[in-house]
Amino acid sequence: MLQLSVLRHNPQQVKERLAVKHFKEVDLVDAIIALDDERKKLTFGFDETKAKINTASKEIGALMSKGQKEEAEERKKEVEALKQQLSPIQEQLAVVEKKLNDELIRLPNLPSVKVPVGKTPEDNEVVKTGGSKPQLYAGAVPHWDLAKKYDLIDFELGNKLTGSGFPVYKNKGAKLQRALIQYFLDYNTLAGYTEYMPPLMVNAASAYGTGQLPDKEGQMYFVPVDELYLIPTAEVPVTNIYRDVILKEMDLPIKMTAYTPCFRREAGSYGKDVRGLNRLHQFDKVEVVQLVHPEKSYDILEEMVQHVEGLIQSLGLPYRILRLCGGDMGFTSALTYDFEVYSAAQDKWLEVSSVSNFESYQTARMKIRFKDANGKTQLVHSLNGSSLALPRILACLLENNQTEDGIGLPVALQAYFGSEKITAL
RNA sequence: GGAGAGUUGUCCGAGUGGUUGAAGGAGCACGCCUGGAAAGUGUGUAUAUCUCUAAAGGGUAUCGAGGGUUCGAAUCCCUCACUCUCCGCCA
């Protein structure tokens, strides 16, 4: 969430930044400040009354021990009167505090000044392209046909077992998944990220911490009997590892990586966008997360972008890097770079990674802080990115590398996969 | 799922109604001591919030979470979460 101090110090600037994100209820800023004023007023009254009660109570104790019962009874009556005053204040305070919090979490993160102005994906700024598009042979087909031809993925079987969007990987398809995961994790740990294997379900507090709740409630699978959410990304459990923790400055940066399946309801998706591996309810992803000193977060964002870029380059896929415009970026992000790879047979760009700086938006919710050199506690900044999401990478690898006698694999993967190409059974 | 025990500050650990934000110890920081270090010794060592904001000082809240009893709760009662032990079930 945004910090109240930012709103209070510069409401006008906050509104301007919110407009870049196409956030409509700009008046919310003033409403929140008004609520905070009220909260302060009530808190003052509450504390003052409570202080009187506390003092009187101590005196009662002293009087009792001296045996001055009558005086004590007198004081008790005073306290009783004070408590009468207190309870309405207390009730109002609870209401105001809840309202304040409810409204505050409705504000999205402020976009950084680097965010391009714009509303739709067409307004995203291409900051870099790399690799080259392959020349496909005449009989080239999309990955869903290749998956069938080489018996790598069975979409129909997934429909039978679960439903659409839950493919079954088999044979070399399953092994290639395993190889990709292993390779991605090794690439990340080599760069200093600590590997985690977190739970695949989280409680509401964790989902709230990274911002999935309340904003994306309908996008997560929920298990009502135990009130648990299936994770939509490893970002949720991994970032929450440090929830409510005060770090030492020398602990920073904290670099974490994790492979997990990801579960997304993708309500509202349909049509050719969901064909084959393009959009799934369950998919595999390796994620990187960093918790960093606030002054360094933008440098580290660039570093993470390079890290992911290196991984894509090693796979030999044509790619481009986009800086997302205000209208297309996520609720919690301050600056996001998306990576897209070119899926040759579909002639489409597919998003395979999204690297973002959240500044203190997530850490304010999670209370992830550090003590600086002056002994003051302040919020760290959080960042994360995919490195990488598997299905679309797989789609591109299959489509771009298909030949008449098999599908070639990039050198980086060959040792993990155990052979240079996928051939028909 | 059933029965029992437990959850206190950075850590260990005392505390069953009254100056207890919390004994004692360890750790850590700074100082003294020392040629230097160890030992010894002194001081300090939570978070949030309000007043105020430049700081100091003060108030309030927090002893797993939430509620209740009471003039007063870490201490009593209720609900929930988690941990441990035994039983049951089970990869």
Short mmCIF file of C-alpha atoms (C1' of nucleotides) in Angstrom, two decimals:
data_model
loop_
_atom_site.label_atom_id
_atom_site.label_comp_id
_atom_site.label_asym_id
_atom_site.label_seq_id
_atom_site.Cartn_x
_atom_site.Cartn_y
_atom_site.Cartn_z
CA MET A 1 0.00 0.00 0.00
CA LEU A 2 1.01 3.59 -0.34
CA GLN A 3 2.36 5.22 2.76
CA LEU A 4 0.16 7.81 4.38
CA SER A 5 3.09 10.17 4.78
CA VAL A 6 3.50 10.30 0.99
CA LEU A 7 -0.16 11.18 0.53
CA ARG A 8 -0.05 13.81 3.22
CA HIS A 9 3.11 15.50 2.05
CA ASN A 10 2.29 15.67 -1.60
CA PRO A 11 -1.36 14.95 -2.39
CA GLN A 12 -1.25 16.82 -5.68
CA GLN A 13 1.69 14.87 -7.02
CA VAL A 14 0.11 11.59 -5.89
CA LYS A 15 -2.99 12.44 -7.89
CA GLU A 16 -0.94 13.22 -10.97
CA ARG A 17 0.90 9.93 -10.75
CA LEU A 18 -2.35 8.02 -10.21
CA ALA A 19 -3.69 9.61 -13.39
CA VAL A 20 -0.80 8.06 -15.35
CA LYS A 21 -2.10 4.69 -14.18
CA HIS A 22 -5.59 5.67 -15.31
CA PHE A 23 -6.86 5.39 -11.79
CA LYS A 24 -10.23 7.08 -11.81
CA GLU A 25 -11.12 7.75 -8.18
CA VAL A 26 -8.53 10.41 -7.59
CA ASP A 27 -10.72 12.01 -4.93
CA LEU A 28 -9.94 9.02 -2.77
CA VAL A 29 -6.68 10.73 -1.88
CA ASP A 30 -8.49 13.61 -0.17
CA ALA A 31 -10.94 11.26 1.47
CA ILE A 32 -8.09 9.24 2.92
CA ILE A 33 -6.35 12.30 4.29
CA ALA A 34 -9.62 13.42 5.89
CA LEU A 35 -10.03 9.99 7.45
CA ASP A 36 -6.51 10.16 8.77
CA ASP A 37 -7.22 13.54 10.34
CA GLU A 38 -10.21 12.06 12.05
CA ARG A 39 -8.17 9.08 13.18
CA LYS A 40 -5.60 11.37 14.75
CA LYS A 41 -8.23 13.37 16.56
CA LEU A 42 -9.91 10.28 17.95
CA THR A 43 -6.60 8.71 18.91
CA PHE A 44 -5.69 11.79 20.85
CA GLY A 45 -8.96 11.73 22.77
CA PHE A 46 -8.67 8.03 23.41
CA ASP A 47 -5.11 8.24 24.71
CA GLU A 48 -5.89 11.17 26.94
CA THR A 49 -8.87 9.48 28.58
CA LYS A 50 -7.05 6.22 28.89
CA ALA A 51 -4.14 7.96 30.61
CA LYS A 52 -6.52 9.33 33.25
CA ILE A 53 -7.99 5.88 33.83
CA ASN A 54 -4.57 4.32 34.16
CA THR A 55 -3.45 6.92 36.68
CA ALA A 56 -6.61 6.53 38.76
CA SER A 57 -6.31 2.75 38.70
CA LYS A 58 -2.83 2.91 40.13
CA GLU A 59 -4.02 5.23 42.86
CA ILE A 60 -6.82 2.84 43.70
CA GLY A 61 -4.24 0.12 44.14
CA ALA A 62 -2.22 2.31 46.47
CA LEU A 63 -5.27 3.33 48.51
CA MET A 64 -6.41 -0.26 48.84
CA SER A 65 -3.08 -1.39 50.16
CA LYS A 66 -3.20 1.38 52.76
CA GLY A 67 -6.69 0.25 53.71
CA GLN A 68 -8.35 3.51 52.65
CA LYS A 69 -11.36 1.77 51.22
CA GLU A 70 -13.73 4.68 51.01
CA GLU A 71 -11.34 6.87 49.06
CA ALA A 72 -10.73 3.97 46.73
CA GLU A 73 -14.45 3.53 46.11
CA GLU A 74 -14.69 7.19 45.25
CA ARG A 75 -11.97 6.87 42.65
CA LYS A 76 -13.65 3.83 41.21
CA LYS A 77 -16.69 5.94 40.47
CA GLU A 78 -14.52 8.46 38.67
CA VAL A 79 -13.04 5.74 36.54
CA GLU A 80 -16.47 4.46 35.75
CA ALA A 81 -17.43 7.88 34.39
CA LEU A 82 -14.28 8.07 32.31
CA LYS A 83 -14.98 4.68 30.84
CA GLN A 84 -18.39 5.89 29.77
CA GLN A 85 -16.64 8.59 27.77
CA LEU A 86 -14.14 6.17 26.39
CA SER A 87 -16.34 3.55 24.79
CA PRO A 88 -17.94 5.72 22.09
CA ILE A 89 -14.51 7.09 21.14
CA GLN A 90 -13.19 3.57 20.95
CA GLU A 91 -16.01 2.46 18.68
CA GLN A 92 -15.60 5.41 16.35
CA LEU A 93 -11.86 4.89 16.23
CA ALA A 94 -12.27 1.26 15.19
CA VAL A 95 -14.67 2.27 12.43
CA VAL A 96 -12.42 5.06 11.15
CA GLU A 97 -9.31 2.89 11.23
CA LYS A 98 -10.98 0.15 9.25
CA LYS A 99 -12.36 2.58 6.72
CA LEU A 100 -9.00 4.25 6.38
CA ASN A 101 -7.26 0.96 5.72
CA ASP A 102 -9.96 -0.23 3.32
CA GLU A 103 -9.66 2.93 1.27
CA LEU A 104 -5.90 3.07 1.39
CA ILE A 105 -5.48 -0.39 -0.09
CA ARG A 106 -7.68 0.60 -3.01
CA LEU A 107 -5.00 2.97 -4.24
CA PRO A 108 -2.58 1.34 -6.67
CA ASN A 109 1.14 1.93 -6.51
CA LEU A 110 2.39 5.14 -8.06
CA PRO A 111 4.11 4.64 -11.42
CA SER A 112 7.73 5.74 -11.60
CA VAL A 113 8.61 8.73 -13.78
CA LYS A 114 10.05 6.33 -16.37
CA VAL A 115 6.64 4.82 -17.05
CA PRO A 116 5.39 5.74 -20.55
CA VAL A 117 2.03 7.47 -20.72
CA GLY A 118 -0.57 5.31 -22.38
CA LYS A 119 -3.54 3.11 -21.92
CA THR A 120 -3.31 -0.08 -23.94
CA PRO A 121 -0.59 -2.67 -24.74
CA GLU A 122 0.01 -0.76 -28.00
CA ASP A 123 1.32 2.12 -25.92
CA ASN A 124 4.05 0.02 -24.32
CA GLU A 125 7.51 1.12 -25.24
CA VAL A 126 9.83 -1.37 -26.93
CA VAL A 127 13.17 -0.68 -25.31
CA LYS A 128 15.14 -3.47 -26.89
CA THR A 129 14.90 -6.33 -29.34
CA GLY A 130 17.32 -9.22 -29.64
CA GLY A 131 17.89 -12.49 -31.44
CA SER A 132 16.60 -13.08 -34.91
CA LYS A 133 13.41 -14.61 -36.21
CA PRO A 134 13.97 -18.06 -37.67
CA GLN A 135 13.28 -19.07 -41.24
CA LEU A 136 10.78 -21.92 -40.92
CA TYR A 137 10.63 -24.77 -43.39
CA ALA A 138 7.54 -25.21 -45.54
CA GLY A 139 5.87 -27.83 -43.37
CA ALA A 140 6.20 -25.86 -40.11
CA VAL A 141 3.22 -26.04 -37.74
CA PRO A 142 2.20 -24.44 -34.41
CA HIS A 143 3.36 -26.02 -31.16
CA TRP A 144 0.07 -27.75 -30.45
CA ASP A 145 0.50 -29.76 -33.60
CA LEU A 146 4.14 -30.45 -32.78
CA ALA A 147 3.12 -31.55 -29.29
CA LYS A 148 0.89 -34.16 -30.87
CA LYS A 149 3.33 -35.19 -33.57
CA TYR A 150 6.14 -35.87 -31.10
CA ASP A 151 3.80 -37.00 -28.31
CA LEU A 152 5.01 -34.32 -25.89
CA ILE A 153 1.81 -32.90 -24.47
CA ASP A 154 -1.71 -34.32 -24.26
CA PHE A 155 -4.23 -31.50 -23.97
CA GLU A 156 -7.30 -33.74 -24.31
CA LEU A 157 -6.12 -35.94 -21.48
CA GLY A 158 -5.81 -32.84 -19.31
CA ASN A 159 -9.40 -31.97 -20.16
CA LYS A 160 -10.48 -35.40 -19.04
CA LEU A 161 -8.54 -35.37 -15.79
CA THR A 162 -9.20 -31.79 -14.77
CA GLY A 163 -10.44 -29.40 -17.45
CA SER A 164 -9.10 -27.13 -20.12
CA GLY A 165 -5.91 -25.30 -19.30
CA PHE A 166 -4.41 -28.24 -17.44
CA PRO A 167 -2.22 -30.04 -19.98
CA VAL A 168 -0.50 -33.35 -19.38
CA TYR A 169 3.18 -33.41 -20.34
CA LYS A 170 4.57 -36.78 -21.30
CA ASN A 171 7.64 -38.52 -22.66
CA LYS A 172 10.22 -36.01 -23.93
CA GLY A 173 7.78 -33.21 -23.21
CA ALA A 174 7.85 -34.02 -19.50
CA LYS A 175 11.60 -34.40 -19.55
CA LEU A 176 12.06 -31.09 -21.31
CA GLN A 177 10.02 -29.39 -18.58
CA ARG A 178 12.28 -30.91 -15.98
CA ALA A 179 15.37 -29.84 -17.91
CA LEU A 180 14.13 -26.26 -18.24
CA ILE A 181 13.34 -25.99 -14.53
CA GLN A 182 16.72 -27.37 -13.57
CA TYR A 183 18.54 -25.08 -15.99
CA PHE A 184 16.67 -21.95 -14.89
CA LEU A 185 17.29 -22.64 -11.21
CA ASP A 186 20.98 -23.31 -11.79
CA TYR A 187 21.27 -20.10 -13.79
CA ASN A 188 19.71 -18.16 -10.90
CA THR A 189 21.63 -19.75 -8.05
CA LEU A 190 24.84 -19.15 -9.98
CA ALA A 191 23.96 -15.45 -9.91
CA GLY A 192 23.65 -15.54 -6.12
CA TYR A 193 19.96 -16.26 -5.66
CA THR A 194 19.08 -18.63 -2.82
CA GLU A 195 16.80 -21.44 -3.89
CA TYR A 196 13.53 -22.07 -2.07
CA MET A 197 10.80 -24.65 -2.46
CA PRO A 198 7.80 -22.97 -0.87
CA PRO A 199 4.25 -24.15 -0.15
CA LEU A 200 1.88 -24.03 -3.11
CA MET A 201 -0.97 -22.81 -0.95
CA VAL A 202 -0.94 -19.69 1.17
CA ASN A 203 -3.18 -18.11 3.77
CA ALA A 204 -5.02 -14.82 3.31
CA ALA A 205 -2.34 -12.82 5.12
CA SER A 206 0.29 -13.85 2.56
CA ALA A 207 -2.00 -13.21 -0.41
CA TYR A 208 -2.76 -9.81 1.04
CA GLY A 209 0.93 -9.07 1.61
CA THR A 210 1.96 -9.21 -2.02
CA GLY A 211 -1.24 -7.52 -3.18
CA GLN A 212 -3.23 -10.40 -4.68
CA LEU A 213 -5.89 -9.66 -2.10
CA PRO A 214 -8.13 -7.84 -2.35
CA ASP A 215 -7.32 -6.76 -5.90
CA LYS A 216 -7.20 -10.15 -7.63
CA GLU A 217 -9.32 -12.31 -5.40
CA GLY A 218 -11.31 -13.80 -8.25
CA GLN A 219 -8.15 -14.82 -10.10
CA MET A 220 -6.95 -17.23 -7.45
CA TYR A 221 -8.16 -20.74 -6.74
CA PHE A 222 -9.47 -20.93 -3.21
CA VAL A 223 -9.88 -23.95 -0.94
CA PRO A 224 -12.74 -23.00 1.38
CA VAL A 225 -12.49 -25.83 3.93
CA ASP A 226 -9.07 -24.66 4.99
CA GLU A 227 -9.29 -21.08 3.75
CA LEU A 228 -6.18 -21.39 1.59
CA TYR A 229 -5.32 -19.93 -1.79
CA LEU A 230 -3.40 -21.76 -4.50
CA ILE A 231 -0.49 -19.55 -5.41
CA PRO A 232 -0.71 -17.68 -8.73
CA THR A 233 3.08 -17.19 -8.62
CA ALA A 234 5.99 -18.09 -6.35
CA GLU A 235 6.28 -14.38 -5.65
CA VAL A 236 3.56 -14.76 -3.02
CA PRO A 237 5.10 -17.32 -0.65
CA VAL A 238 8.68 -16.27 -1.35
CA THR A 239 8.25 -12.54 -0.68
CA ASN A 240 6.22 -13.32 2.43
CA ILE A 241 9.16 -15.23 3.90
CA TYR A 242 10.29 -11.86 5.26
CA ARG A 243 6.88 -10.57 6.29
CA ASP A 244 7.08 -8.79 9.69
CA VAL A 245 10.86 -9.01 9.73
CA ILE A 246 13.29 -6.19 10.47
CA LEU A 247 16.51 -6.85 8.61
CA LYS A 248 19.99 -5.48 9.14
CA GLU A 249 21.29 -3.18 6.44
CA MET A 250 24.15 -5.58 5.78
CA ASP A 251 21.65 -8.37 5.04
CA LEU A 252 20.58 -6.54 1.89
CA PRO A 253 20.09 -7.38 -0.87
CA ILE A 254 18.21 -10.60 -0.27
CA LYS A 255 18.00 -12.64 -3.45
CA MET A 256 15.66 -15.59 -3.68
CA THR A 257 14.57 -17.94 -6.42
CA ALA A 258 11.96 -20.66 -6.53
CA TYR A 259 10.39 -23.05 -8.95
CA THR A 260 6.67 -23.63 -8.45
CA PRO A 261 3.62 -24.52 -10.44
CA CYS A 262 1.32 -21.50 -10.69
CA PHE A 263 -2.45 -21.61 -10.59
CA ARG A 264 -4.61 -18.97 -12.22
CA ARG A 265 -8.31 -19.00 -12.90
CA GLU A 266 -7.88 -16.65 -15.87
CA ALA A 267 -11.56 -15.81 -15.69
CA GLY A 268 -12.65 -14.07 -18.86
CA SER A 269 -9.99 -15.46 -21.19
CA TYR A 270 -11.10 -17.23 -24.33
CA GLY A 271 -10.50 -17.74 -28.03
CA LYS A 272 -7.22 -18.10 -29.83
CA ASP A 273 -5.30 -16.52 -26.96
CA VAL A 274 -5.80 -19.68 -24.96
CA ARG A 275 -4.90 -22.13 -27.70
CA GLY A 276 -2.21 -24.70 -26.84
CA LEU A 277 0.25 -23.46 -24.26
CA ASN A 278 -0.53 -19.78 -24.67
CA ARG A 279 -2.64 -19.42 -21.55
CA LEU A 280 -3.09 -22.09 -18.89
CA HIS A 281 -4.72 -22.53 -15.50
CA GLN A 282 -1.70 -24.41 -14.22
CA PHE A 283 1.79 -23.71 -15.46
CA ASP A 284 5.36 -23.94 -14.25
CA LYS A 285 7.53 -20.96 -13.54
CA VAL A 286 10.85 -20.12 -11.95
CA GLU A 287 10.74 -16.81 -10.14
CA VAL A 288 13.36 -14.44 -8.78
CA VAL A 289 12.64 -12.06 -5.90
CA GLN A 290 14.84 -9.41 -4.34
CA LEU A 291 14.50 -7.32 -1.19
CA VAL A 292 16.81 -4.36 -1.46
CA HIS A 293 17.90 -1.01 -0.07
CA PRO A 294 15.41 1.63 -1.28
CA GLU A 295 18.14 3.73 -2.87
CA LYS A 296 19.29 0.84 -5.01
CA SER A 297 16.05 -0.62 -6.27
CA TYR A 298 16.14 0.94 -9.73
CA ASP A 299 19.71 -0.14 -10.36
CA ILE A 300 18.78 -3.61 -9.25
CA LEU A 301 15.75 -3.58 -11.54
CA GLU A 302 18.09 -3.00 -14.48
CA GLU A 303 20.34 -5.75 -13.20
CA MET A 304 17.42 -8.16 -13.02
CA VAL A 305 16.35 -7.24 -16.52
CA GLN A 306 19.84 -8.08 -17.76
CA HIS A 307 19.77 -11.31 -15.81
CA VAL A 308 16.55 -12.44 -17.48
CA GLU A 309 17.74 -11.20 -20.85
CA GLY A 310 20.86 -13.36 -20.53
CA LEU A 311 18.72 -16.39 -19.86
CA ILE A 312 16.55 -15.81 -22.91
CA GLN A 313 19.61 -15.17 -25.06
CA SER A 314 21.11 -18.46 -23.94
CA LEU A 315 18.01 -20.18 -25.29
CA GLY A 316 18.54 -18.54 -28.67
CA LEU A 317 15.02 -17.11 -28.87
CA PRO A 318 14.13 -13.84 -30.59
CA TYR A 319 12.86 -11.47 -27.94
CA ARG A 320 11.92 -7.93 -27.16
CA ILE A 321 11.78 -5.98 -23.94
CA LEU A 322 8.87 -3.64 -23.28
CA ARG A 323 8.49 -0.93 -20.74
CA LEU A 324 4.86 -1.09 -19.79
CA CYS A 325 2.73 2.02 -20.03
CA GLY A 326 0.64 3.31 -17.14
CA GLY A 327 -2.54 1.68 -18.34
CA ASP A 328 -1.07 -1.78 -18.88
CA MET A 329 1.01 -2.22 -15.77
CA GLY A 330 -0.02 -4.04 -12.64
CA PHE A 331 -1.76 -2.59 -9.62
CA THR A 332 1.19 -2.97 -7.27
CA SER A 333 4.06 -2.11 -9.59
CA ALA A 334 6.00 1.15 -9.96
CA LEU A 335 7.88 0.12 -13.10
CA THR A 336 7.57 -3.07 -15.13
CA TYR A 337 9.53 -4.54 -17.99
CA ASP A 338 7.89 -7.35 -19.92
CA PHE A 339 9.84 -9.86 -21.96
CA GLU A 340 8.23 -11.32 -25.03
CA VAL A 341 9.59 -14.08 -27.21
CA TYR A 342 8.61 -14.61 -30.81
CA SER A 343 6.64 -17.73 -31.52
CA ALA A 344 7.44 -18.28 -35.17
CA ALA A 345 4.72 -20.64 -36.35
CA GLN A 346 2.01 -18.63 -34.65
CA ASP A 347 3.67 -15.40 -35.74
CA LYS A 348 3.04 -13.96 -32.29
CA TRP A 349 4.91 -12.35 -29.47
CA LEU A 350 4.34 -14.18 -26.19
CA GLU A 351 5.00 -12.74 -22.76
CA VAL A 352 7.42 -14.96 -20.83
CA SER A 353 8.61 -12.69 -18.07
CA SER A 354 7.59 -9.60 -16.21
CA VAL A 355 10.19 -7.86 -14.09
CA SER A 356 8.96 -5.19 -11.70
CA ASN A 357 10.03 -2.82 -9.00
CA PHE A 358 7.31 -2.50 -6.37
CA GLU A 359 9.28 0.02 -4.33
CA SER A 360 7.71 -0.06 -0.85
CA TYR A 361 4.18 -0.89 -1.95
CA GLN A 362 4.38 -4.56 -0.99
CA THR A 363 6.79 -4.13 1.89
CA ALA A 364 4.52 -1.54 3.53
CA ARG A 365 1.82 -4.18 3.69
CA MET A 366 4.19 -6.89 4.81
CA LYS A 367 6.22 -4.66 7.14
CA ILE A 368 9.52 -5.79 5.68
CA ARG A 369 11.98 -3.28 7.07
CA PHE A 370 15.63 -2.74 7.84
CA LYS A 371 17.60 -0.67 10.31
CA ASP A 372 19.69 1.90 8.54
CA ALA A 373 23.06 3.29 9.64
CA ASN A 374 21.33 5.80 11.92
CA GLY A 375 19.35 3.07 13.65
CA LYS A 376 16.12 4.14 12.00
CA THR A 377 13.83 1.47 10.64
CA GLN A 378 12.64 1.97 7.10
CA LEU A 379 10.93 -0.11 4.48
CA VAL A 380 12.97 -2.13 2.00
CA HIS A 381 12.00 -2.23 -1.66
CA SER A 382 10.83 -5.44 -3.27
CA LEU A 383 11.31 -6.59 -6.85
CA ASN A 384 10.52 -9.72 -8.72
CA GLY A 385 10.58 -11.26 -12.12
CA SER A 386 10.00 -14.51 -13.92
CA SER A 387 13.03 -16.41 -15.03
CA LEU A 388 11.12 -17.85 -16.71
CA ALA A 389 7.54 -18.99 -17.30
CA LEU A 390 7.82 -22.37 -19.00
CA PRO A 391 4.87 -22.96 -21.33
CA ARG A 392 5.44 -20.12 -23.75
CA ILE A 393 9.18 -20.75 -23.75
CA LEU A 394 8.38 -24.33 -24.63
CA ALA A 395 6.01 -23.21 -27.38
CA CYS A 396 8.71 -21.03 -28.91
CA LEU A 397 11.45 -23.61 -28.59
CA LEU A 398 9.28 -26.15 -30.38
CA GLU A 399 8.03 -23.86 -33.10
CA ASN A 400 11.23 -21.97 -33.81
CA ASN A 401 13.51 -24.98 -33.87
CA GLN A 402 11.39 -27.42 -35.81
CA THR A 403 12.95 -29.11 -38.83
CA GLU A 404 11.88 -31.95 -41.02
CA ASP A 405 13.70 -34.48 -38.89
CA GLY A 406 13.14 -33.24 -35.38
CA ILE A 407 13.27 -30.27 -33.04
CA GLY A 408 16.69 -28.94 -32.19
CA LEU A 409 17.51 -27.71 -28.70
CA PRO A 410 19.80 -24.83 -27.65
CA VAL A 411 23.22 -25.87 -26.42
CA ALA A 412 22.49 -24.60 -22.92
CA LEU A 413 19.73 -27.17 -22.54
CA GLN A 414 21.36 -30.16 -24.16
CA ALA A 415 23.20 -31.39 -21.09
CA TYR A 416 20.07 -31.05 -18.96
CA PHE A 417 17.89 -32.74 -21.54
CA GLY A 418 20.40 -35.42 -22.40
CA SER A 419 20.28 -35.00 -26.17
CA GLU A 420 20.55 -32.42 -28.91
CA LYS A 421 17.13 -32.74 -30.36
CA ILE A 422 13.66 -34.15 -29.99
CA THR A 423 12.90 -36.79 -32.57
CA ALA A 424 9.74 -38.70 -33.33
CA LEU A 425 9.27 -41.86 -31.26
"C1'" G B 1 -9.80 -36.51 14.14
"C1'" G B 2 -9.28 -37.58 20.03
"C1'" A B 3 -6.49 -36.49 24.87
"C1'" G B 4 -2.87 -33.54 27.29
"C1'" A B 5 1.09 -29.64 27.58
"C1'" G B 6 2.68 -25.14 25.73
"C1'" U B 7 3.25 -20.02 22.88
"C1'" U B 8 6.81 -13.88 27.16
"C1'" G B 9 11.67 -8.93 24.33
"C1'" U B 10 17.44 -10.58 19.33
"C1'" C B 11 17.89 -15.50 22.02
"C1'" C B 12 17.35 -18.39 26.69
"C1'" G B 13 14.22 -17.74 30.67
"C1'" A B 14 11.30 -15.74 35.44
"C1'" G B 15 6.69 -14.05 36.34
"C1'" U B 16 -1.18 -16.63 38.63
"C1'" G B 17 -4.49 -9.71 39.36
"C1'" G B 18 -1.68 -3.67 41.36
"C1'" U B 19 4.36 1.63 39.40
"C1'" U B 20 6.00 -5.28 35.06
"C1'" G B 21 7.54 -2.70 28.83
"C1'" A B 22 8.22 -6.74 31.75
"C1'" A B 23 13.39 -10.06 36.91
"C1'" G B 24 17.84 -12.82 35.68
"C1'" G B 25 21.22 -14.56 31.98
"C1'" A B 26 23.26 -14.56 26.96
"C1'" G B 27 24.11 -11.82 22.65
"C1'" C B 28 24.91 -7.08 20.44
"C1'" A B 29 26.55 -1.61 20.62
"C1'" C B 30 29.35 2.11 22.99
"C1'" G B 31 32.72 3.56 27.09
"C1'" C B 32 36.37 2.37 31.04
"C1'" C B 33 40.39 -0.91 31.96
"C1'" U B 34 44.78 -2.95 28.59
"C1'" G B 35 50.86 -1.92 24.86
"C1'" G B 36 46.86 -4.78 22.18
"C1'" A B 37 43.28 -8.52 23.18
"C1'" A B 38 40.70 -11.74 26.58
"C1'" A B 39 38.78 -11.32 31.35
"C1'" G B 40 36.63 -7.57 34.39
"C1'" U B 41 33.49 -3.28 34.67
"C1'" G B 42 29.76 0.73 33.40
"C1'" U B 43 25.87 2.30 30.19
"C1'" G B 44 22.56 1.27 26.46
"C1'" U B 45 19.79 -2.33 23.60
"C1'" A B 46 11.52 -3.59 20.84
"C1'" U B 47 7.68 -1.95 17.55
"C1'" A B 48 3.65 1.13 16.31
"C1'" U B 49 1.03 5.43 17.16
"C1'" C B 50 -0.38 10.38 19.21
"C1'" U B 51 1.42 15.17 21.01
"C1'" C B 52 5.57 17.41 18.38
"C1'" U B 53 7.92 17.26 14.38
"C1'" A B 54 14.33 19.77 14.23
"C1'" A B 55 15.29 17.18 18.51
"C1'" A B 56 14.28 16.02 23.45
"C1'" G B 57 10.47 14.73 26.57
"C1'" G B 58 5.70 12.74 27.52
"C1'" G B 59 1.02 9.79 26.55
"C1'" U B 60 -1.26 5.27 24.49
"C1'" A B 61 -1.09 0.23 22.62
"C1'" U B 62 1.49 -4.40 22.19
"C1'" C B 63 3.87 -10.77 26.71
"C1'" G B 64 0.68 -16.06 19.73
"C1'" A B 65 -4.28 -13.39 17.52
"C1'" G B 66 -9.13 -11.61 18.78
"C1'" G B 67 -12.90 -10.85 22.44
"C1'" G B 68 -14.55 -10.75 27.78
"C1'" U B 69 -14.34 -10.12 33.41
"C1'" U B 70 -12.12 -6.12 36.65
"C1'" C B 71 -11.01 0.35 39.24
"C1'" G B 72 -6.60 -2.46 37.37
"C1'" A B 73 -4.70 -8.43 33.26
"C1'" A B 74 1.51 -11.23 30.79
"C1'" U B 75 -1.31 -13.20 35.00
"C1'" C B 76 -8.64 -15.07 35.37
"C1'" C B 77 -12.60 -16.61 31.37
"C1'" C B 78 -14.06 -17.57 26.01
"C1'" U B 79 -12.89 -18.24 20.68
"C1'" C B 80 -9.16 -19.04 17.06
"C1'" A B 81 -4.09 -20.06 15.16
"C1'" C B 82 0.41 -22.47 15.82
"C1'" U B 83 4.10 -25.86 18.44
"C1'" C B 84 5.19 -30.36 21.30
"C1'" U B 85 3.74 -35.44 23.43
"C1'" C B 86 0.48 -39.75 23.17
"C1'" C B 87 -3.55 -42.27 20.34
"C1'" G B 88 -6.03 -42.78 15.51
"C1'" C B 89 -5.45 -42.32 10.13
"C1'" C B 90 -1.92 -42.09 6.25
"C1'" A B 91 2.27 -40.89 1.39
#
